[in-house]
PDB file of C-alpha atoms in Angstrom:
ATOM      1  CA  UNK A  23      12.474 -18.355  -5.269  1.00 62.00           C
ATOM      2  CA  UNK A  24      14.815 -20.796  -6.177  1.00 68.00           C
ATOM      3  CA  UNK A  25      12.908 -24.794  -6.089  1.00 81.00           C
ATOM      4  CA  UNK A  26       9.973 -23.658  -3.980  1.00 88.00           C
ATOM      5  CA  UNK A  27       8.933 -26.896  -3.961  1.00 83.00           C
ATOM      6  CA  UNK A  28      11.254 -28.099  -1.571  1.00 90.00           C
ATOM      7  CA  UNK A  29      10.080 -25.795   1.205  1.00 94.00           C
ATOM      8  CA  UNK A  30       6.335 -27.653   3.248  1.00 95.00           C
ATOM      9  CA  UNK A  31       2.975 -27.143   2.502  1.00 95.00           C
ATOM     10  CA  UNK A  32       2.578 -25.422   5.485  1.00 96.00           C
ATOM     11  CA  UNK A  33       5.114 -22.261   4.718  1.00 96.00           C
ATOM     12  CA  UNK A  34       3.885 -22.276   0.963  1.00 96.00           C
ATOM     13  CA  UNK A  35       0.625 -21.509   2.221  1.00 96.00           C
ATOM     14  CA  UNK A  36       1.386 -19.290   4.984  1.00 97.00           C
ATOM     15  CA  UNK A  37       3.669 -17.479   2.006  1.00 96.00           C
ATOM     16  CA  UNK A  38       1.108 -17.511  -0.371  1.00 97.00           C
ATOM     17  CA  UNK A  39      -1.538 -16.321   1.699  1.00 96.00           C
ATOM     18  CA  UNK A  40       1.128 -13.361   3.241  1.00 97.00           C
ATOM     19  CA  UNK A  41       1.364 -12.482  -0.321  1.00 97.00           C
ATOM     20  CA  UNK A  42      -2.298 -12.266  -1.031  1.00 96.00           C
ATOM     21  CA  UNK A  43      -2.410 -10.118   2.206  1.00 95.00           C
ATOM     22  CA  UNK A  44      -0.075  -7.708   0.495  1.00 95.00           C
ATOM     23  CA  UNK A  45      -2.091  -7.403  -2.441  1.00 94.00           C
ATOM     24  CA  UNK A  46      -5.081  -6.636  -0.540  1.00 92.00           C
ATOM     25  CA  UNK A  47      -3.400  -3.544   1.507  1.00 90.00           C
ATOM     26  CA  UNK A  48      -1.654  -2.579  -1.218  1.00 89.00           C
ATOM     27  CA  UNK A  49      -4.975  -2.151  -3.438  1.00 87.00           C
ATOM     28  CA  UNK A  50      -6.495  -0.543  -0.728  1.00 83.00           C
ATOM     29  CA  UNK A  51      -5.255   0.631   2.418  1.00 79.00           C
ATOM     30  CA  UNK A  52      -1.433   0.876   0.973  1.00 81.00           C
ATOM     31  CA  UNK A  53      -2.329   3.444  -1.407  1.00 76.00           C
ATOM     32  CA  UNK A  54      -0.701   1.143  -4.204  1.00 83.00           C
ATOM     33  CA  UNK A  55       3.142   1.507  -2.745  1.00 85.00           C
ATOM     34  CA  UNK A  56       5.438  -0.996  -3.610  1.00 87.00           C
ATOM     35  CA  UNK A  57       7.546  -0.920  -0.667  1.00 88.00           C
ATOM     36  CA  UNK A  58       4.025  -2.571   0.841  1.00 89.00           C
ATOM     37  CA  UNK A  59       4.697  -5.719  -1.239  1.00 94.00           C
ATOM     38  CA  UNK A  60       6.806  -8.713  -0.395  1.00 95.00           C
ATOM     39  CA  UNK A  61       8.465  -9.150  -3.418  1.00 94.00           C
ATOM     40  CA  UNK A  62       8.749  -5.027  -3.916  1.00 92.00           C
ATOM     41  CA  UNK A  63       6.468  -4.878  -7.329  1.00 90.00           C
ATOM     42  CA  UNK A  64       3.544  -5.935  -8.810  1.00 93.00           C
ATOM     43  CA  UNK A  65       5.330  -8.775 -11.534  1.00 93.00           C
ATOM     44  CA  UNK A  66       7.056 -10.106  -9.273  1.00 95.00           C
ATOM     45  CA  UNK A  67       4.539 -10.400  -6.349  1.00 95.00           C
ATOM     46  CA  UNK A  68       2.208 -12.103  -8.842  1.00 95.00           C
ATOM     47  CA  UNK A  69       4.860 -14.154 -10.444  1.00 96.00           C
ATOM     48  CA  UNK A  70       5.565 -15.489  -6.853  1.00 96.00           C
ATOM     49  CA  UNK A  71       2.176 -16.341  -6.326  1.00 96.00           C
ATOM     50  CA  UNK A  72       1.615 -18.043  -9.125  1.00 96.00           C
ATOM     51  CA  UNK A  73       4.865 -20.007  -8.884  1.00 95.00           C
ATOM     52  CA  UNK A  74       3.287 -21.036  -4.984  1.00 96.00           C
ATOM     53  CA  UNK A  75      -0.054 -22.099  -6.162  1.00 96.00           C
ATOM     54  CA  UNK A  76       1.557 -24.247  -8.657  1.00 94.00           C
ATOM     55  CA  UNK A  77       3.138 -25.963  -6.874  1.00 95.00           C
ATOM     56  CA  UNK A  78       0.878 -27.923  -4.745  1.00 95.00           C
ATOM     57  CA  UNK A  79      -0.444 -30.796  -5.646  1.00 94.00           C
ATOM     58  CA  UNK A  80      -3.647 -30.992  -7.655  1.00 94.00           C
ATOM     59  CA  UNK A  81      -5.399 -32.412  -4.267  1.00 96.00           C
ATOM     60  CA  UNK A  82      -3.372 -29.525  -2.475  1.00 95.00           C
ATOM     61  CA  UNK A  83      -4.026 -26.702  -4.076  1.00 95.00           C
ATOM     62  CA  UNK A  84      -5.324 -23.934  -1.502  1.00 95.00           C
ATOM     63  CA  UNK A  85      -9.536 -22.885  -2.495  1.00 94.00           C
ATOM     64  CA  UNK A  86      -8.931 -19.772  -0.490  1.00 95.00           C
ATOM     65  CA  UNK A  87      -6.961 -18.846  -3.581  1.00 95.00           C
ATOM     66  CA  UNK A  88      -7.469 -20.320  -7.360  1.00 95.00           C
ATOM     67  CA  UNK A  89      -5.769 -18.966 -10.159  1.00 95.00           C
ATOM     68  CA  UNK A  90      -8.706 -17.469 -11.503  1.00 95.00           C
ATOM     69  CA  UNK A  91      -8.358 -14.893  -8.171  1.00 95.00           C
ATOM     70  CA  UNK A  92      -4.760 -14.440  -8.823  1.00 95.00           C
ATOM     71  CA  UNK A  93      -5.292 -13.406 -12.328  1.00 94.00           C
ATOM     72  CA  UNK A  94      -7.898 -10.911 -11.091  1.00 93.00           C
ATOM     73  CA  UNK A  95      -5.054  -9.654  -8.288  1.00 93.00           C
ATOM     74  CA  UNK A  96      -3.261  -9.307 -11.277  1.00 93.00           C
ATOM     75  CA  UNK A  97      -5.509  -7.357 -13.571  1.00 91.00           C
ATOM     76  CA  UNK A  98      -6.354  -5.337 -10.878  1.00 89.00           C
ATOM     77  CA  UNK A  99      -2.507  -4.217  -9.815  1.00 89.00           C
ATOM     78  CA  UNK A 100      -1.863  -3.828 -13.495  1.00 84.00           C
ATOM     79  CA  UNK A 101      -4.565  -1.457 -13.927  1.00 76.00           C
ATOM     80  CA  UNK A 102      -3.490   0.425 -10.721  1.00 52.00           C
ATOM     81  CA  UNK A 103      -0.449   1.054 -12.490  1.00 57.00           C
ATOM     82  CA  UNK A 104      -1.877   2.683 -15.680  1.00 53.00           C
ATOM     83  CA  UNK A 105      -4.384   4.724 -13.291  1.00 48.00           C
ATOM     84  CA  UNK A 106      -3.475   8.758 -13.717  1.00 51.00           C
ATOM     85  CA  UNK A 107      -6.046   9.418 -10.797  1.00 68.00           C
ATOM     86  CA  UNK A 108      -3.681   7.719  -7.958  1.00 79.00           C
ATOM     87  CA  UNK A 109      -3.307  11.041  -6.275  1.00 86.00           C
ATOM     88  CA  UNK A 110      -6.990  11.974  -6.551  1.00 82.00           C
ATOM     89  CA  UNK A 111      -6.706  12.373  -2.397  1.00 87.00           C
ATOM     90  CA  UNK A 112      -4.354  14.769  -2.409  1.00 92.00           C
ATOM     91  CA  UNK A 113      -6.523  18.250  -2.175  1.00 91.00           C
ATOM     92  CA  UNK A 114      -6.117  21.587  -0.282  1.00 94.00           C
ATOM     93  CA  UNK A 115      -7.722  21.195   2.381  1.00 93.00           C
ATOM     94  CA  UNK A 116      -7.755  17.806   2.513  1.00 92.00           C
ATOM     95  CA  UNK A 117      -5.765  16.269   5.749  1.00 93.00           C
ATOM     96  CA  UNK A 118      -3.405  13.386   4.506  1.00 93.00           C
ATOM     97  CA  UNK A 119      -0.948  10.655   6.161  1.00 93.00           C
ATOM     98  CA  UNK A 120       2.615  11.597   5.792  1.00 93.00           C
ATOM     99  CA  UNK A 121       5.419   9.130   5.922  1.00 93.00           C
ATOM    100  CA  UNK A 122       8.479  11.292   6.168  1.00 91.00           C
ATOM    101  CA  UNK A 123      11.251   9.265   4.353  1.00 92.00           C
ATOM    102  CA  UNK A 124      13.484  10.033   7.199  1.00 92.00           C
ATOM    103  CA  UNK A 125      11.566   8.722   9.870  1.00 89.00           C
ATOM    104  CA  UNK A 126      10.809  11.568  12.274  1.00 90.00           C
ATOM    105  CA  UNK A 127       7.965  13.733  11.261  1.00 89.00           C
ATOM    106  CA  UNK A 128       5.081  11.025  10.374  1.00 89.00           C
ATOM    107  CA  UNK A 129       2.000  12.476  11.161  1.00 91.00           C
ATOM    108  CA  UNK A 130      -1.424  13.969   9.811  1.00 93.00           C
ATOM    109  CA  UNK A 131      -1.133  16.646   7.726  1.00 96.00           C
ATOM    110  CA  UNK A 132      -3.434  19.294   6.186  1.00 96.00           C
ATOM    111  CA  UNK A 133      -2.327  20.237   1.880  1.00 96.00           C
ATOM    112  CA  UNK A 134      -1.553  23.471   1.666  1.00 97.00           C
ATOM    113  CA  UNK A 135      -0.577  23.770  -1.881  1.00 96.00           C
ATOM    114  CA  UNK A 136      -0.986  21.294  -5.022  1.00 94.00           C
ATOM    115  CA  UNK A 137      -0.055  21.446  -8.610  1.00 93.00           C
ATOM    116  CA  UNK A 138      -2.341  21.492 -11.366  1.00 89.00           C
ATOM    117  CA  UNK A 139      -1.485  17.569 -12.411  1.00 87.00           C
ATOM    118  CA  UNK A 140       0.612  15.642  -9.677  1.00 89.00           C
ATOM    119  CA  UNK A 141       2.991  13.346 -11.028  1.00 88.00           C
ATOM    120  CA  UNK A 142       5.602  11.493  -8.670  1.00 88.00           C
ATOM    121  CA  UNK A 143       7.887  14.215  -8.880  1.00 91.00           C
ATOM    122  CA  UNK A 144       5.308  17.086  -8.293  1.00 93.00           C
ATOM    123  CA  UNK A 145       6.347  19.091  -4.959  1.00 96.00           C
ATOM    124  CA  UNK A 146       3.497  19.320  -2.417  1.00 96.00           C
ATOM    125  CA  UNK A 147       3.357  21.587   0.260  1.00 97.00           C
ATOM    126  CA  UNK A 148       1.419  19.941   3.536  1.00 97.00           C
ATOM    127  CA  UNK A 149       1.434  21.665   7.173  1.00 96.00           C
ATOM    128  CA  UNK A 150       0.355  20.691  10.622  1.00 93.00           C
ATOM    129  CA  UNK A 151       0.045  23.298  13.580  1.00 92.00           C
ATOM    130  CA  UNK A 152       3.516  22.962  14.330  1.00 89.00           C
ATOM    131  CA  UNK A 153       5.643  22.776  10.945  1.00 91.00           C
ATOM    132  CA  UNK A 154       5.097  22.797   7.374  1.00 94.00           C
ATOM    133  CA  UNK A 155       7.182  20.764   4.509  1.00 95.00           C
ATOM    134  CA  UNK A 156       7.345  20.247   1.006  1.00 96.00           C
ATOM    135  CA  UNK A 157       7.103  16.380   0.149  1.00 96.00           C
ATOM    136  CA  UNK A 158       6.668  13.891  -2.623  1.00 95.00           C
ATOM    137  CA  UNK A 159       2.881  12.804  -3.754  1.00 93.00           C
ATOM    138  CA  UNK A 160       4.637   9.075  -3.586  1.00 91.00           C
ATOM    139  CA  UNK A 161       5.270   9.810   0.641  1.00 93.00           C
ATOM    140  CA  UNK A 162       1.298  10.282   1.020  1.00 93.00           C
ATOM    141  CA  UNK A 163      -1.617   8.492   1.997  1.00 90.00           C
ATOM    142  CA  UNK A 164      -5.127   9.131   2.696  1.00 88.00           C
ATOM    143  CA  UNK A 165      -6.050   9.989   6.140  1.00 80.00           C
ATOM    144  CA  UNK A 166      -8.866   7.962   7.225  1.00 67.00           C
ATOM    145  CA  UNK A 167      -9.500  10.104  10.002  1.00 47.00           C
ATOM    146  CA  UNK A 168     -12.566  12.910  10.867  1.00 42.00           C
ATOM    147  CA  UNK A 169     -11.114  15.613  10.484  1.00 41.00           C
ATOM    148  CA  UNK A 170     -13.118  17.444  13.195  1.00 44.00           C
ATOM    149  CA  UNK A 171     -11.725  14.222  15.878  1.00 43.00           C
ATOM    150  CA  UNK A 172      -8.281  15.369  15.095  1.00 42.00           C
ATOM    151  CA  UNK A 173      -8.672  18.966  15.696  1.00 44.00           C
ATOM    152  CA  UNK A 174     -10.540  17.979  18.547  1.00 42.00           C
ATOM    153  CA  UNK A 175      -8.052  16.222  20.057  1.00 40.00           C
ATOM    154  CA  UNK A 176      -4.590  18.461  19.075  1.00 43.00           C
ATOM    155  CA  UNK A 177      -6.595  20.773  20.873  1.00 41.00           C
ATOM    156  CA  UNK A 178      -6.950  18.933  23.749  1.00 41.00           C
ATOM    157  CA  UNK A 179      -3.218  18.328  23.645  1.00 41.00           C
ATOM    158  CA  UNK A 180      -1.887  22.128  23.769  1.00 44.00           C
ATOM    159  CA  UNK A 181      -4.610  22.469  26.754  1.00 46.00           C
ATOM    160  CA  UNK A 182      -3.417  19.745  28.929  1.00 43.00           C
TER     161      UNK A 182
END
């Protein structure tokens, strides 16, 4: 951001602590997709923070948030990068999240069919009761969901 300084304390910390946010789904919950960070990657995200924290004043600086934490956020996102396990969820059998690029199909679905090593551009083949598609490991998430609940209640659903 061009002279962040110039913006208040108030919105650098709200912005810095948004940012922090980000790193926290995104290292969790967000399944390490970069559409889930503010600044849309990893450098830049932490570049941004870092660029925030310094510059408050010495007296200012937030101590929800020292540099020493950033540096771990940092460590930890770079690591995430390098990891060749990212896609260790996706397992027949397993049920996953799927966000459908085009908007209209988002749902739970079961994999039906995985390669042997899943790289970005390795097909998978997922299926719900109603449909079935072939999608990009990038478009999945874990389903944090019993699995036995959602049968449960798609049951429920076609009875009622």
């Amino acid at each position: 951001m061009d002279n962040i300084s110039h913006f208040s304390d108030e919105f650098r910390y709200r912005l810095l602590s948004r940012l922090q946010a980000d790193c926290d789904y995104y290292l969790g919950h967000g399944n390490r997709h970069k559409k889930d960070l503010w600044a849309g990657d990893e450098t830049k995200q932490i570049e941004l923070m870092i660029e925030l924290h310094n510059s408050f004043e010495k007296d200012k600086k937030p101590e929800w948030l020292t540099m020493d934490d950033i540096s771990n956020y940092q460590e930890k996102m770079n690591s995430a990068n390098t990891d060749t396990n990212k896609y260790a969820f996706i397992k027949v059998g397993k049920t996953v999240y799927w966000h459908d690029p085009e908007d209209i199909t988002n749902g739970m679905y079961e994999v039906v069919s995985v390669p042997d090593e899943i790289e970005d551009d390795s097909i998978i083949l997922i299926a719900s009761d109603y449909s079935e598609a072939e999608v990009f490991p990038t478009e999945l998430s874990p389903a944090y969901c019993r699995t036995k609940n959602r049968k449960k209640s798609l049951t429920q659903k076609k009875i009622d």
